[in-house]
PDB file of C-alpha atoms in Angstrom:
ATOM      1  CA  UNK A 227      -9.251  14.019   6.046  1.00  0.00           C
ATOM      2  CA  UNK A 228      -9.950  11.988   9.167  1.00  0.00           C
ATOM      3  CA  UNK A 229      -6.957  11.624  11.484  1.00  0.00           C
ATOM      4  CA  UNK A 230      -6.185   7.954  12.034  1.00  0.00           C
ATOM      5  CA  UNK A 231      -3.082   6.338  13.494  1.00  0.00           C
ATOM      6  CA  UNK A 232      -2.120   2.702  13.814  1.00  0.00           C
ATOM      7  CA  UNK A 233      -2.867   0.822  17.024  1.00  0.00           C
ATOM      8  CA  UNK A 234       0.088  -0.565  18.998  1.00  0.00           C
ATOM      9  CA  UNK A 235       0.683  -3.631  16.827  1.00  0.00           C
ATOM     10  CA  UNK A 236      -0.798  -2.571  13.473  1.00  0.00           C
ATOM     11  CA  UNK A 237       0.518  -1.060  10.234  1.00  0.00           C
ATOM     12  CA  UNK A 238      -1.649   1.026   7.888  1.00  0.00           C
ATOM     13  CA  UNK A 239      -0.877   2.500   4.504  1.00  0.00           C
ATOM     14  CA  UNK A 240      -2.106   3.809   1.155  1.00  0.00           C
ATOM     15  CA  UNK A 241      -2.117   1.654  -1.982  1.00  0.00           C
ATOM     16  CA  UNK A 242       0.369   2.869  -4.584  1.00  0.00           C
ATOM     17  CA  UNK A 243      -0.423   0.337  -7.334  1.00  0.00           C
ATOM     18  CA  UNK A 244      -3.989  -0.840  -6.678  1.00  0.00           C
ATOM     19  CA  UNK A 245      -5.571  -3.484  -8.903  1.00  0.00           C
ATOM     20  CA  UNK A 246      -7.532  -2.186 -11.867  1.00  0.00           C
ATOM     21  CA  UNK A 247      -6.954  -0.321 -15.094  1.00  0.00           C
ATOM     22  CA  UNK A 248      -4.692   2.724 -14.931  1.00  0.00           C
ATOM     23  CA  UNK A 249      -2.675   5.036 -17.170  1.00  0.00           C
ATOM     24  CA  UNK A 250       1.114   5.243 -16.889  1.00  0.00           C
ATOM     25  CA  UNK A 251       3.058   8.504 -16.752  1.00  0.00           C
ATOM     26  CA  UNK A 252       3.793   8.047 -20.477  1.00  0.00           C
ATOM     27  CA  UNK A 253       0.080   7.718 -21.316  1.00  0.00           C
ATOM     28  CA  UNK A 254      -0.053   3.940 -21.772  1.00  0.00           C
ATOM     29  CA  UNK A 255      -3.347   2.425 -20.597  1.00  0.00           C
ATOM     30  CA  UNK A 256      -2.729  -0.677 -18.498  1.00  0.00           C
ATOM     31  CA  UNK A 257      -5.805  -2.912 -18.480  1.00  0.00           C
ATOM     32  CA  UNK A 258      -7.076  -4.644 -15.370  1.00  0.00           C
ATOM     33  CA  UNK A 259      -5.514  -8.085 -15.152  1.00  0.00           C
ATOM     34  CA  UNK A 260      -6.222  -8.629 -11.464  1.00  0.00           C
ATOM     35  CA  UNK A 261      -7.559 -12.087 -10.699  1.00  0.00           C
ATOM     36  CA  UNK A 262      -5.746 -13.676 -13.646  1.00  0.00           C
ATOM     37  CA  UNK A 263      -2.404 -15.427 -13.310  1.00  0.00           C
ATOM     38  CA  UNK A 264      -0.541 -12.544 -14.982  1.00  0.00           C
ATOM     39  CA  UNK A 265      -2.263 -10.078 -12.631  1.00  0.00           C
ATOM     40  CA  UNK A 266      -0.823 -11.658  -9.500  1.00  0.00           C
ATOM     41  CA  UNK A 267       2.055  -9.398  -8.546  1.00  0.00           C
ATOM     42  CA  UNK A 268       3.636  -7.622  -5.637  1.00  0.00           C
ATOM     43  CA  UNK A 269       1.687  -4.591  -4.427  1.00  0.00           C
ATOM     44  CA  UNK A 270       3.201  -1.445  -2.952  1.00  0.00           C
ATOM     45  CA  UNK A 271       1.909   0.746  -0.123  1.00  0.00           C
ATOM     46  CA  UNK A 272       3.047   4.097   1.268  1.00  0.00           C
ATOM     47  CA  UNK A 273       3.071   3.709   5.051  1.00  0.00           C
ATOM     48  CA  UNK A 274       0.747   6.091   6.874  1.00  0.00           C
ATOM     49  CA  UNK A 275       1.345   4.878  10.431  1.00  0.00           C
ATOM     50  CA  UNK A 276       3.159   2.067  12.284  1.00  0.00           C
ATOM     51  CA  UNK A 277       2.191   0.939  15.781  1.00  0.00           C
ATOM     52  CA  UNK A 278       4.970   1.294  18.338  1.00  0.00           C
ATOM     53  CA  UNK A 279       4.785  -2.423  19.264  1.00  0.00           C
ATOM     54  CA  UNK A 280       4.561  -3.703  15.680  1.00  0.00           C
ATOM     55  CA  UNK A 281       7.250  -6.259  14.773  1.00  0.00           C
ATOM     56  CA  UNK A 282       8.401  -3.892  11.992  1.00  0.00           C
ATOM     57  CA  UNK A 283       8.401  -0.686  14.086  1.00  0.00           C
ATOM     58  CA  UNK A 284      12.217  -0.460  14.076  1.00  0.00           C
ATOM     59  CA  UNK A 285      12.467  -0.987  10.303  1.00  0.00           C
ATOM     60  CA  UNK A 286       9.402   0.636   8.712  1.00  0.00           C
ATOM     61  CA  UNK A 287       8.612   4.315   9.178  1.00  0.00           C
ATOM     62  CA  UNK A 288       5.822   6.650   8.078  1.00  0.00           C
ATOM     63  CA  UNK A 289       6.315   7.577   4.417  1.00  0.00           C
ATOM     64  CA  UNK A 290       8.248   4.402   3.493  1.00  0.00           C
ATOM     65  CA  UNK A 291       7.084   2.447   0.457  1.00  0.00           C
ATOM     66  CA  UNK A 292       6.805  -1.261   1.239  1.00  0.00           C
ATOM     67  CA  UNK A 293       6.310  -4.329  -0.937  1.00  0.00           C
ATOM     68  CA  UNK A 294       3.498  -6.707   0.051  1.00  0.00           C
ATOM     69  CA  UNK A 295       2.528 -10.018  -1.621  1.00  0.00           C
ATOM     70  CA  UNK A 296      -0.577  -9.975  -3.814  1.00  0.00           C
ATOM     71  CA  UNK A 297      -3.776 -10.240  -1.754  1.00  0.00           C
ATOM     72  CA  UNK A 298      -2.178  -9.526   1.640  1.00  0.00           C
ATOM     73  CA  UNK A 299      -4.168  -6.495   2.730  1.00  0.00           C
ATOM     74  CA  UNK A 300      -7.591  -5.762   4.142  1.00  0.00           C
ATOM     75  CA  UNK A 301     -10.434  -3.769   2.658  1.00  0.00           C
ATOM     76  CA  UNK A 302      -9.872  -0.044   2.464  1.00  0.00           C
ATOM     77  CA  UNK A 303     -11.076   2.376   5.111  1.00  0.00           C
ATOM     78  CA  UNK A 304     -12.725   5.555   3.826  1.00  0.00           C
ATOM     79  CA  UNK A 305     -11.029   8.545   5.480  1.00  0.00           C
ATOM     80  CA  UNK A 306     -12.358  11.435   3.346  1.00  0.00           C
ATOM     81  CA  UNK A 307      -8.944  11.850   1.684  1.00  0.00           C
ATOM     82  CA  UNK A 308      -8.869  14.820  -0.733  1.00  0.00           C
ATOM     83  CA  UNK A 309      -7.731  12.480  -3.556  1.00  0.00           C
ATOM     84  CA  UNK A 310     -10.231   9.744  -2.650  1.00  0.00           C
ATOM     85  CA  UNK A 311      -7.545   7.417  -1.262  1.00  0.00           C
ATOM     86  CA  UNK A 312      -8.365   4.748   1.315  1.00  0.00           C
ATOM     87  CA  UNK A 313      -6.242   3.369   4.140  1.00  0.00           C
ATOM     88  CA  UNK A 314      -5.479  -0.335   4.268  1.00  0.00           C
ATOM     89  CA  UNK A 315      -4.442  -2.505   7.208  1.00  0.00           C
ATOM     90  CA  UNK A 316      -1.280  -4.477   6.442  1.00  0.00           C
ATOM     91  CA  UNK A 317      -0.068  -7.559   8.263  1.00  0.00           C
ATOM     92  CA  UNK A 318       3.473  -6.755   9.409  1.00  0.00           C
ATOM     93  CA  UNK A 319       4.644 -10.325   8.735  1.00  0.00           C
ATOM     94  CA  UNK A 320       3.673  -9.896   5.071  1.00  0.00           C
ATOM     95  CA  UNK A 321       5.856  -6.825   4.465  1.00  0.00           C
ATOM     96  CA  UNK A 322       8.552  -8.137   2.124  1.00  0.00           C
ATOM     97  CA  UNK A 323      10.812  -5.108   2.151  1.00  0.00           C
ATOM     98  CA  UNK A 324      11.197  -1.362   1.776  1.00  0.00           C
ATOM     99  CA  UNK A 325      11.239  -0.010  -1.778  1.00  0.00           C
ATOM    100  CA  UNK A 326      14.068   2.463  -2.399  1.00  0.00           C
ATOM    101  CA  UNK A 327      13.451   3.289  -6.066  1.00  0.00           C
ATOM    102  CA  UNK A 328      11.479   5.999  -7.821  1.00  0.00           C
ATOM    103  CA  UNK A 329       7.766   5.754  -6.998  1.00  0.00           C
ATOM    104  CA  UNK A 330       6.872   6.631 -10.584  1.00  0.00           C
ATOM    105  CA  UNK A 331       8.487   3.350 -11.722  1.00  0.00           C
ATOM    106  CA  UNK A 332       5.988   1.229  -9.768  1.00  0.00           C
ATOM    107  CA  UNK A 333       3.405  -0.219 -12.149  1.00  0.00           C
TER     108      UNK A 333
END
């Protein structure tokens, strides 16, 4: 995997609940509803890196799961992740909060 860290004012993370069809832990297939009214929902990201001068640097740390409004992220950056994950640039002002629940409950 390529080693990438956030620049001074940026925040980057991995999508936890990306748009598209997926299967839940219990085996239920969730169809892709992205782009429809019912598909507009909060998205969650696991923080990979936070720039030291980012406005959220005192609150958000590497490994935190943050809530971001639907559509508030950039295109993914291919980093040769072993699981095929991509990094996404997040706008610090769009981070709604830090999720403290069980990651497996995020749909």
